[in-house]
Amino acid sequence: MSTNQAESIESGNIYSSNIDFVNSSFDDLLQQADDKRSSHNQLSVNIISYLHSKANQLSKQQKEYLTYLRAYQFTFSANYQAAIPLFKQLIKTSQQPQLRLRAHETLITVFSITQQWEQGLLHIQKLIDLINNADDKKLAQGALITVTAFFNQLGQYQEALHYLEQVKQSDITDIRDTCFIHQQYALVNLRLLLTKSEQVGILNTETLIEHISKSISFCHQANEPLITNLLRSYLAELDLFNQQAERALTLLLPNIDEVITTNFPTLINLTYNLIAKAYWQQGDIANTEKYITLAQKKLPRLADTQQSIITYKLLSQLAERQGRFEQAFQYHRLYSKVKQKVADEEQAKQLAFQLAKQSDYQRKEEIKRISQQNSIFSSTQHLTQQQEGNHLLLIILLIVLLITLFFWGYKSWLTQQKLKLLTEYDYLTQVNTRAQFIVQGQQALEQCQAVQKPVSCIMFDLDHFKSINDKFGHIAGDTVLQQVSLTCKHICRPNDFIGRIGGEEFAILLPECTLLVAEDIANRCLTAVASISFAEIGINTAVTASFGVSGTEQVDYNFTRLLADADSAMYSSKHHGRNCVNVYR
């Protein structure tokens, strides 16, 4: 939908002469606008515009339905700032459970597109509760498909497959929902295949091509041009991956008009990108320039996405081929900037998912604890009811119960302490595990935010650690990790804490610490690590590390971004020769 079309939702300026608005009931028009919102988007826009002009004649329920459809159209046209408040208003005030479920569902899609992963995961928890209590199974199936799509965009393909299996186990009768399921299943397997993943559920290339081809036919039958052309783009992506540009062009070019009429900016840009890449593979410079220029026109609404990376890269290559070196350099700078930002967002995705998993684990443990308390209370209440019959038996039973509870409680406490050590502390280095570091870091950040104190973060990674394991063995590698973590712990302040994030990667969170002080601590750690002697285990060269430092001055107490910025600065140290400190500013 164009900008003018989006504005028409407010103004009510777009009407259609071939729709009998006057003789159709408001309920019929609302249902028609809903049914055609993706298959015939312009028709849906026209109906919504007309109904918006008649808003004072609608009932409360009809106004809420119209609000949802307007919010959906704003989402479709990438006007997310207008869409989000409308969805939140429905969730808060609507008395229609189905409409609240749909508002949550579409809002999750918006948060996926806008890369607000923590918000999306939070709404998924609420949506799952609504799905479990939903009477409308068709609506529940659609919501599960949306959850699948969110985890696809998050890069958590096993989670996506998990929810797809739940959908497949349901009785699916709606041809439109079946089309969406086919598309999401194809997307999961395409991403796993192109990344050469070993995760469970992946199809081989031939089987995937066959599946996508059948899905295209199915979605065409369901009259879903948007999904049909998304599936065509998957096939074209596979063709280009296999250097079969002619097949990709044969697939995409005859359907370009249908793609444009969907009014969906992401699909239009994606299609132009794929066509331009196909012509580039064939060496057709004129057509490459034609279609990459068309793709570029869609970038204002698709800034800092994977699609904009492809567009800028091809624009840079094209300008270089044509001898426009200054312009090629400018495009390459944009390409590098967006690529780095997308890489940071990928890191943010992983951190957001880990935080959500940790929060969900704590919630389940709390429910389990309350359930145990209720069980004990019920047992005690039952014993109390028996006291009038046999006081002596009651006393004996209570003593036995107390002894049993004591030993059960003591055993449970021991088990919990062992589990706590296993889950909170890395067995090798005796620093926090990744999950515990995230929990403590989030708490520390919230405390510092409340009193407006700065927080800094240091991330460091041992240089050429794999070569140590390969040359001297894993026992020597373990010794290096232990000594490095112990050395850095001694340099840190008492209220700082350190975590092992990956194999040889560590992070330090420094509450109430400025960037300048954090940089000094990082430099001291750098010097101390390089000074450790490992001659006793046969390592006669210095072991070094690369450090990155970030602070809340740049990210306004956003823990995910704080870690991502430190990680980005650390990789800058890697690229600048290693064994140095870089500060993210």
Coordinates of N, CA and C in Angstrom, one line a residue, residues 199-384:
Q199 N 20.7 -29.2 12.0 CA 19.5 -29.4 12.9 C 18.5 -30.3 12.3
V200 N 17.7 -30.9 13.2 CA 16.7 -31.9 12.8 C 15.6 -31.2 12.0
G201 N 15.1 -31.9 11.0 CA 13.9 -31.4 10.2 C 14.3 -30.8 8.9
I202 N 15.5 -30.8 8.5 CA 15.9 -30.2 7.2 C 15.6 -31.1 6.1
L203 N 15.1 -30.6 5.0 CA 14.9 -31.3 3.7 C 16.1 -31.2 2.8
N204 N 16.3 -32.1 1.9 CA 17.4 -32.0 0.9 C 16.9 -31.0 -0.2
T205 N 17.8 -30.6 -1.1 CA 17.4 -29.6 -2.1 C 16.3 -30.0 -3.0
E206 N 16.4 -31.3 -3.5 CA 15.3 -31.7 -4.4 C 14.0 -31.8 -3.7
T207 N 14.0 -32.3 -2.5 CA 12.7 -32.5 -1.8 C 12.1 -31.1 -1.5
L208 N 13.0 -30.1 -1.1 CA 12.5 -28.8 -0.8 C 12.0 -28.1 -2.0
I209 N 12.6 -28.2 -3.2 CA 12.1 -27.6 -4.4 C 10.8 -28.2 -4.8
E210 N 10.6 -29.5 -4.6 CA 9.3 -30.1 -4.9 C 8.2 -29.6 -3.9
H211 N 8.6 -29.5 -2.6 CA 7.7 -29.0 -1.7 C 7.2 -27.6 -2.0
I212 N 8.2 -26.7 -2.3 CA 7.9 -25.3 -2.6 C 7.0 -25.2 -3.9
S213 N 7.3 -26.0 -4.9 CA 6.5 -26.0 -6.1 C 5.1 -26.4 -5.9
K214 N 4.9 -27.4 -5.1 CA 3.5 -27.8 -4.7 C 2.8 -26.7 -3.9
S215 N 3.6 -26.1 -3.0 CA 3.0 -25.0 -2.2 C 2.6 -23.8 -3.0
I216 N 3.3 -23.5 -4.0 CA 3.0 -22.4 -4.9 C 1.6 -22.7 -5.6
S217 N 1.5 -23.9 -6.1 CA 0.2 -24.3 -6.7 C -0.9 -24.2 -5.7
F218 N -0.7 -24.7 -4.5 CA -1.7 -24.7 -3.5 C -2.1 -23.3 -3.1
C219 N -1.2 -22.4 -2.9 CA -1.5 -21.0 -2.4 C -2.1 -20.2 -3.6
H220 N -1.8 -20.5 -4.8 CA -2.4 -19.9 -5.9 C -3.9 -20.3 -5.9
Q221 N -4.2 -21.5 -5.6 CA -5.5 -22.0 -5.6 C -6.3 -21.3 -4.4
A222 N -5.5 -21.0 -3.3 CA -6.1 -20.3 -2.2 C -6.3 -18.9 -2.4
N223 N -5.9 -18.4 -3.6 CA -6.0 -17.0 -4.0 C -5.2 -16.1 -3.0
E224 N -4.0 -16.5 -2.7 CA -3.1 -15.7 -1.9 C -1.9 -15.3 -2.6
P225 N -1.9 -14.2 -3.4 CA -0.8 -13.8 -4.3 C 0.4 -13.4 -3.5
L226 N 0.2 -12.8 -2.3 CA 1.4 -12.4 -1.5 C 2.2 -13.6 -1.1
I227 N 1.6 -14.7 -0.6 CA 2.3 -15.9 -0.1 C 2.8 -16.6 -1.3
T228 N 2.0 -16.7 -2.4 CA 2.4 -17.4 -3.6 C 3.8 -16.8 -4.1
N229 N 3.9 -15.5 -4.1 CA 5.1 -14.9 -4.7 C 6.2 -14.9 -3.7
L230 N 6.0 -15.0 -2.4 CA 7.0 -15.2 -1.4 C 7.6 -16.6 -1.7
L231 N 6.8 -17.6 -1.9 CA 7.3 -18.9 -2.2 C 8.1 -18.9 -3.5
R232 N 7.6 -18.2 -4.5 CA 8.4 -18.1 -5.8 C 9.8 -17.5 -5.5
S233 N 9.9 -16.5 -4.5 CA 11.2 -15.9 -4.2 C 12.1 -17.0 -3.5
Y234 N 11.5 -17.9 -2.8 CA 12.3 -19.0 -2.2 C 13.0 -19.8 -3.2
L235 N 12.1 -20.2 -4.2 CA 12.7 -21.0 -5.3 C 13.8 -20.3 -6.1
A236 N 13.5 -19.0 -6.3 CA 14.5 -18.2 -7.0 C 15.8 -18.1 -6.2
E237 N 15.7 -17.9 -4.9 CA 16.9 -17.9 -4.1 C 17.7 -19.2 -4.2
L238 N 17.0 -20.3 -4.2 CA 17.7 -21.6 -4.4 C 18.3 -21.6 -5.8
D239 N 17.7 -21.1 -6.8 CA 18.2 -21.1 -8.2 C 19.5 -20.3 -8.2
L240 N 19.5 -19.1 -7.6 CA 20.7 -18.2 -7.6 C 21.8 -18.9 -6.8
F241 N 21.4 -19.5 -5.7 CA 22.4 -20.2 -4.9 C 23.1 -21.3 -5.7
N242 N 22.4 -21.9 -6.7 CA 22.9 -23.0 -7.5 C 23.4 -22.4 -8.9
Q243 N 23.5 -21.1 -9.0 CA 24.0 -20.4 -10.2 C 23.2 -20.7 -11.4
Q244 N 21.8 -20.8 -11.2 CA 20.9 -21.0 -12.3 C 20.0 -19.7 -12.5
A245 N 20.7 -18.7 -13.0 CA 20.0 -17.4 -13.1 C 18.8 -17.4 -14.0
E246 N 19.0 -18.1 -15.1 CA 17.9 -18.1 -16.1 C 16.6 -18.7 -15.6
R247 N 16.7 -19.8 -14.7 CA 15.5 -20.4 -14.1 C 14.9 -19.4 -13.2
A248 N 15.7 -18.6 -12.4 CA 15.2 -17.6 -11.5 C 14.4 -16.5 -12.3
L249 N 15.0 -16.1 -13.4 CA 14.3 -15.0 -14.2 C 13.0 -15.5 -14.8
T250 N 13.0 -16.8 -15.2 CA 11.8 -17.4 -15.8 C 10.7 -17.5 -14.8
L251 N 11.1 -17.7 -13.6 CA 10.1 -17.8 -12.5 C 9.6 -16.4 -12.0
L252 N 10.4 -15.4 -12.0 CA 10.0 -14.1 -11.4 C 9.5 -13.1 -12.3
L253 N 10.0 -13.0 -13.5 CA 9.6 -11.9 -14.4 C 8.2 -12.0 -14.9
P254 N 7.6 -13.1 -15.2 CA 6.2 -13.2 -15.6 C 5.2 -12.7 -14.5
N255 N 5.7 -12.7 -13.2 CA 4.8 -12.4 -12.1 C 5.1 -11.1 -11.5
I256 N 5.9 -10.2 -12.1 CA 6.3 -9.0 -11.5 C 5.1 -8.0 -11.2
D257 N 4.1 -8.0 -12.2 CA 3.0 -7.2 -12.0 C 2.1 -7.6 -10.8
E258 N 2.0 -8.9 -10.6 CA 1.2 -9.4 -9.5 C 1.9 -9.1 -8.2
V259 N 3.3 -9.1 -8.2 CA 4.0 -8.7 -7.0 C 3.8 -7.3 -6.6
I260 N 3.8 -6.4 -7.6 CA 3.6 -5.0 -7.4 C 2.2 -4.7 -6.8
T261 N 1.2 -5.4 -7.3 CA -0.2 -5.2 -6.9 C -0.4 -5.7 -5.5
T262 N 0.5 -6.4 -4.9 CA 0.3 -6.8 -3.5 C 0.5 -5.6 -2.5
N263 N 1.2 -4.6 -3.0 CA 1.5 -3.4 -2.2 C 2.3 -3.7 -1.0
F264 N 3.1 -4.8 -1.0 CA 3.9 -5.2 0.2 C 5.3 -4.8 -0.1
P265 N 5.9 -3.8 0.5 CA 7.2 -3.3 0.2 C 8.3 -4.3 0.3
T266 N 8.2 -5.2 1.4 CA 9.3 -6.2 1.6 C 9.4 -7.1 0.4
L267 N 8.2 -7.6 -0.1 CA 8.2 -8.6 -1.2 C 8.6 -7.9 -2.5
I268 N 8.2 -6.6 -2.7 CA 8.6 -5.9 -3.9 C 10.1 -5.7 -4.0
N269 N 10.7 -5.3 -2.9 CA 12.1 -5.1 -2.8 C 12.9 -6.4 -3.0
L270 N 12.4 -7.5 -2.3 CA 13.0 -8.8 -2.4 C 13.0 -9.3 -3.9
T271 N 11.9 -9.1 -4.6 CA 11.7 -9.6 -6.0 C 12.7 -8.8 -6.9
Y272 N 12.7 -7.5 -6.7 CA 13.7 -6.7 -7.5 C 15.1 -7.1 -7.2
N273 N 15.4 -7.3 -6.0 CA 16.8 -7.7 -5.6 C 17.2 -9.0 -6.3
L274 N 16.3 -10.0 -6.3 CA 16.5 -11.3 -6.9 C 16.7 -11.2 -8.4
I275 N 15.8 -10.4 -9.0 CA 15.9 -10.2 -10.5 C 17.3 -9.6 -10.8
A276 N 17.6 -8.5 -10.1 CA 18.9 -7.8 -10.3 C 20.1 -8.8 -10.1
K277 N 20.0 -9.6 -9.1 CA 21.1 -10.6 -8.9 C 21.2 -11.6 -10.0
A278 N 20.1 -12.0 -10.5 CA 20.1 -13.0 -11.6 C 20.7 -12.3 -12.9
Y279 N 20.3 -11.1 -13.2 CA 21.0 -10.4 -14.3 C 22.5 -10.2 -14.1
W280 N 22.8 -9.9 -12.9 CA 24.3 -9.7 -12.5 C 25.0 -11.0 -12.8
Q281 N 24.4 -12.2 -12.4 CA 25.1 -13.4 -12.7 C 25.3 -13.7 -14.2
Q282 N 24.3 -13.2 -15.0 CA 24.4 -13.3 -16.4 C 25.3 -12.3 -17.1
G283 N 25.7 -11.3 -16.3 CA 26.6 -10.2 -16.9 C 25.8 -9.2 -17.6
D284 N 24.5 -9.1 -17.4 CA 23.6 -8.1 -18.1 C 23.6 -6.9 -17.2
I285 N 24.5 -5.9 -17.5 CA 24.6 -4.7 -16.7 C 23.4 -3.8 -16.7
A286 N 22.8 -3.6 -17.9 CA 21.7 -2.7 -18.1 C 20.5 -3.1 -17.3
N287 N 20.2 -4.4 -17.4 CA 19.0 -4.9 -16.6 C 19.3 -5.0 -15.1
T288 N 20.6 -5.2 -14.8 CA 20.9 -5.2 -13.4 C 20.7 -3.8 -12.8
E289 N 21.1 -2.8 -13.5 CA 20.9 -1.4 -13.0 C 19.5 -1.1 -13.0
K290 N 18.7 -1.5 -13.9 CA 17.3 -1.2 -14.0 C 16.6 -1.7 -12.7
Y291 N 16.8 -3.0 -12.4 CA 16.0 -3.6 -11.3 C 16.6 -3.3 -9.9
I292 N 17.9 -3.0 -9.8 CA 18.5 -2.7 -8.5 C 18.1 -1.2 -8.1
T293 N 17.9 -0.4 -9.2 CA 17.4 1.0 -8.9 C 16.0 0.9 -8.4
L294 N 15.2 0.0 -9.0 CA 13.8 -0.1 -8.5 C 13.8 -0.6 -7.1
A295 N 14.7 -1.6 -6.7 CA 14.8 -2.1 -5.4 C 15.2 -1.0 -4.4
Q296 N 16.1 -0.1 -4.9 CA 16.6 1.0 -4.0 C 15.4 2.0 -3.6
K297 N 14.4 2.1 -4.5 CA 13.3 3.0 -4.2 C 12.5 2.5 -3.0
K298 N 12.6 1.2 -2.7 CA 11.8 0.7 -1.6 C 12.6 0.7 -0.3
L299 N 13.8 1.1 -0.3 CA 14.7 1.1 0.9 C 14.3 2.0 2.0
P300 N 13.7 3.2 1.8 CA 13.3 4.0 2.9 C 12.4 3.3 4.0
R301 N 11.6 2.4 3.5 CA 10.8 1.6 4.5 C 11.4 0.3 4.9
L302 N 12.6 0.0 4.4 CA 13.2 -1.3 4.7 C 14.7 -1.0 5.2
A303 N 14.9 0.1 5.9 CA 16.2 0.4 6.3 C 16.8 -0.6 7.3
D304 N 18.1 -0.9 7.2 CA 18.8 -1.7 8.1 C 18.2 -3.1 8.2
T305 N 17.9 -3.7 7.0 CA 17.4 -5.1 7.0 C 18.4 -5.9 6.1
Q306 N 18.2 -7.2 6.1 CA 18.9 -8.1 5.2 C 18.8 -7.7 3.8
Q307 N 17.5 -7.3 3.4 CA 17.3 -6.9 2.0 C 18.1 -5.6 1.6
S308 N 18.2 -4.7 2.6 CA 19.0 -3.5 2.2 C 20.5 -3.8 2.1
I309 N 21.0 -4.8 2.8 CA 22.4 -5.3 2.6 C 22.6 -5.7 1.2
I310 N 21.6 -6.6 0.7 CA 21.7 -7.1 -0.7 C 21.7 -5.9 -1.7
T311 N 20.8 -5.0 -1.5 CA 20.6 -3.9 -2.4 C 21.9 -3.0 -2.5
Y312 N 22.4 -2.6 -1.3 CA 23.6 -1.8 -1.3 C 24.8 -2.5 -1.8
K313 N 25.0 -3.8 -1.6 CA 26.1 -4.5 -2.1 C 26.1 -4.6 -3.6
L314 N 24.9 -4.8 -4.2 CA 24.9 -4.9 -5.6 C 25.0 -3.5 -6.3
L315 N 24.5 -2.5 -5.6 CA 24.7 -1.1 -6.1 C 26.2 -0.7 -6.1
S316 N 26.9 -1.2 -5.1 CA 28.3 -0.9 -5.0 C 29.1 -1.6 -6.1
Q317 N 28.8 -2.9 -6.3 CA 29.4 -3.7 -7.3 C 29.1 -3.1 -8.7
L318 N 27.9 -2.7 -8.9 CA 27.5 -2.1 -10.2 C 28.2 -0.8 -10.5
A319 N 28.3 0.0 -9.5 CA 29.0 1.3 -9.7 C 30.5 1.1 -10.0
E320 N 31.1 0.1 -9.3 CA 32.5 -0.2 -9.5 C 32.7 -0.7 -10.9
R321 N 31.8 -1.6 -11.4 CA 31.9 -2.1 -12.8 C 31.8 -1.0 -13.8
Q322 N 31.0 0.0 -13.5 CA 30.8 1.1 -14.5 C 31.8 2.3 -14.3
G323 N 32.8 2.1 -13.4 CA 33.8 3.1 -13.2 C 33.4 4.3 -12.3
R324 N 32.3 4.2 -11.7 CA 31.8 5.3 -10.8 C 32.3 5.0 -9.4
F325 N 33.7 5.1 -9.2 CA 34.3 4.6 -8.0 C 33.9 5.4 -6.7
E326 N 33.7 6.7 -6.8 CA 33.3 7.4 -5.6 C 31.9 7.0 -5.1
Q327 N 31.0 6.8 -6.1 CA 29.7 6.3 -5.7 C 29.7 4.8 -5.2
A328 N 30.6 4.0 -5.8 CA 30.8 2.7 -5.4 C 31.3 2.6 -3.9
F329 N 32.2 3.6 -3.6 CA 32.7 3.7 -2.2 C 31.6 4.0 -1.2
Q330 N 30.7 5.0 -1.6 CA 29.6 5.4 -0.8 C 28.6 4.3 -0.5
Y331 N 28.3 3.6 -1.6 CA 27.4 2.4 -1.4 C 28.0 1.3 -0.6
H332 N 29.3 1.1 -0.7 CA 30.0 0.1 0.1 C 30.0 0.5 1.6
R333 N 30.2 1.8 1.8 CA 30.1 2.3 3.2 C 28.7 2.0 3.8
L334 N 27.7 2.3 3.0 CA 26.3 2.0 3.5 C 26.1 0.5 3.7
Y335 N 26.6 -0.3 2.8 CA 26.6 -1.8 2.9 C 27.2 -2.2 4.2
S336 N 28.5 -1.8 4.4 CA 29.2 -2.2 5.6 C 28.5 -1.7 6.9
K337 N 27.9 -0.5 6.9 CA 27.2 0.0 8.1 C 26.0 -0.8 8.4
V338 N 25.2 -1.1 7.3 CA 24.0 -1.9 7.6 C 24.3 -3.3 7.9
K339 N 25.3 -3.9 7.3 CA 25.7 -5.3 7.6 C 26.2 -5.4 9.1
Q340 N 26.9 -4.4 9.6 CA 27.3 -4.5 11.0 C 26.1 -4.3 11.9
K341 N 25.2 -3.4 11.5 CA 24.0 -3.3 12.3 C 23.1 -4.5 12.3
V342 N 23.0 -5.2 11.2 CA 22.2 -6.4 11.1 C 22.9 -7.5 11.9
A343 N 24.3 -7.6 11.9 CA 25.0 -8.5 12.7 C 24.8 -8.3 14.2
D344 N 24.8 -7.0 14.6 CA 24.5 -6.6 16.0 C 23.1 -7.1 16.3
E345 N 22.1 -6.9 15.4 CA 20.8 -7.3 15.7 C 20.7 -8.9 15.8
E346 N 21.5 -9.6 15.1 CA 21.5 -11.1 15.2 C 22.0 -11.4 16.6
Q347 N 23.0 -10.7 17.1 CA 23.4 -10.9 18.5 C 22.3 -10.6 19.5
A348 N 21.6 -9.5 19.2 CA 20.5 -9.1 20.1 C 19.4 -10.1 20.1
K349 N 19.2 -10.7 18.9 CA 18.1 -11.8 18.9 C 18.5 -12.9 19.8
Q350 N 19.7 -13.4 19.8 CA 20.2 -14.5 20.6 C 20.0 -14.1 22.1
L351 N 20.5 -12.9 22.4 CA 20.4 -12.5 23.8 C 18.9 -12.4 24.3
A352 N 18.1 -11.8 23.5 CA 16.7 -11.7 23.8 C 16.0 -13.1 24.0
F353 N 16.4 -14.0 23.2 CA 15.8 -15.4 23.3 C 16.3 -16.0 24.6
Q354 N 17.6 -15.9 24.9 CA 18.2 -16.4 26.2 C 17.5 -15.8 27.4
L355 N 17.3 -14.5 27.4 CA 16.6 -13.8 28.5 C 15.2 -14.4 28.6
A356 N 14.5 -14.5 27.5 CA 13.1 -15.0 27.6 C 13.0 -16.5 28.1
K357 N 14.0 -17.3 27.7 CA 14.0 -18.7 28.2 C 14.3 -18.7 29.7
Q358 N 15.2 -17.8 30.2 CA 15.5 -17.8 31.6 C 14.3 -17.3 32.4
S359 N 13.6 -16.3 31.9 CA 12.4 -15.8 32.6 C 11.3 -16.9 32.6
D360 N 11.2 -17.6 31.5 CA 10.2 -18.7 31.5 C 10.5 -19.8 32.5
Y361 N 11.8 -20.1 32.6 CA 12.3 -21.1 33.6 C 11.9 -20.7 35.0
Q362 N 12.2 -19.4 35.3 CA 11.9 -19.0 36.7 C 10.4 -19.0 37.0
R363 N 9.6 -18.6 36.0 CA 8.2 -18.7 36.2 C 7.7 -20.1 36.4
K364 N 8.2 -21.0 35.7 CA 7.8 -22.4 35.9 C 8.2 -23.0 37.3
E365 N 9.4 -22.6 37.7 CA 9.9 -23.0 39.0 C 9.0 -22.4 40.1
E366 N 8.6 -21.2 40.0 CA 7.7 -20.5 41.0 C 6.4 -21.3 41.0
I367 N 5.8 -21.6 39.9 CA 4.5 -22.4 39.8 C 4.7 -23.7 40.5
K368 N 5.9 -24.4 40.3 CA 6.1 -25.7 40.9 C 6.2 -25.6 42.4
R369 N 6.9 -24.5 42.9 CA 7.0 -24.3 44.3 C 5.7 -24.1 45.0
I370 N 4.8 -23.3 44.3 CA 3.5 -23.0 44.9 C 2.7 -24.3 44.9
S371 N 2.8 -25.1 43.9 CA 2.1 -26.4 43.8 C 2.5 -27.3 44.9
Q372 N 3.8 -27.3 45.2 CA 4.3 -28.2 46.3 C 3.8 -27.7 47.7
Q373 N 3.7 -26.4 47.8 CA 3.2 -25.8 49.1 C 1.7 -26.2 49.3
N374 N 1.0 -26.1 48.2 CA -0.5 -26.4 48.2 C -0.7 -27.9 48.6
S375 N 0.2 -28.7 48.0 CA 0.1 -30.2 48.3 C 0.4 -30.5 49.7
I376 N 1.4 -29.8 50.3 CA 1.7 -30.0 51.8 C 0.5 -29.5 52.6
F377 N -0.1 -28.3 52.2 CA -1.2 -27.7 53.0 C -2.4 -28.7 52.9
S378 N -2.6 -29.3 51.8 CA -3.8 -30.2 51.6 C -3.6 -31.4 52.5
S379 N -2.4 -31.9 52.5 CA -2.1 -33.1 53.4 C -2.4 -32.8 54.8
T380 N -1.9 -31.6 55.3 CA -2.0 -31.3 56.7 C -3.5 -31.0 57.0
Q381 N -4.3 -30.4 56.1 CA -5.7 -30.2 56.3 C -6.4 -31.5 56.5
H382 N -6.1 -32.5 55.6 CA -6.7 -33.8 55.7 C -6.5 -34.5 57.1
L383 N -5.3 -34.3 57.6 CA -4.9 -34.9 58.9 C -5.7 -34.2 60.0
T384 N -5.9 -32.9 59.9 CA -6.7 -32.2 60.9 C -8.1 -32.7 61.0

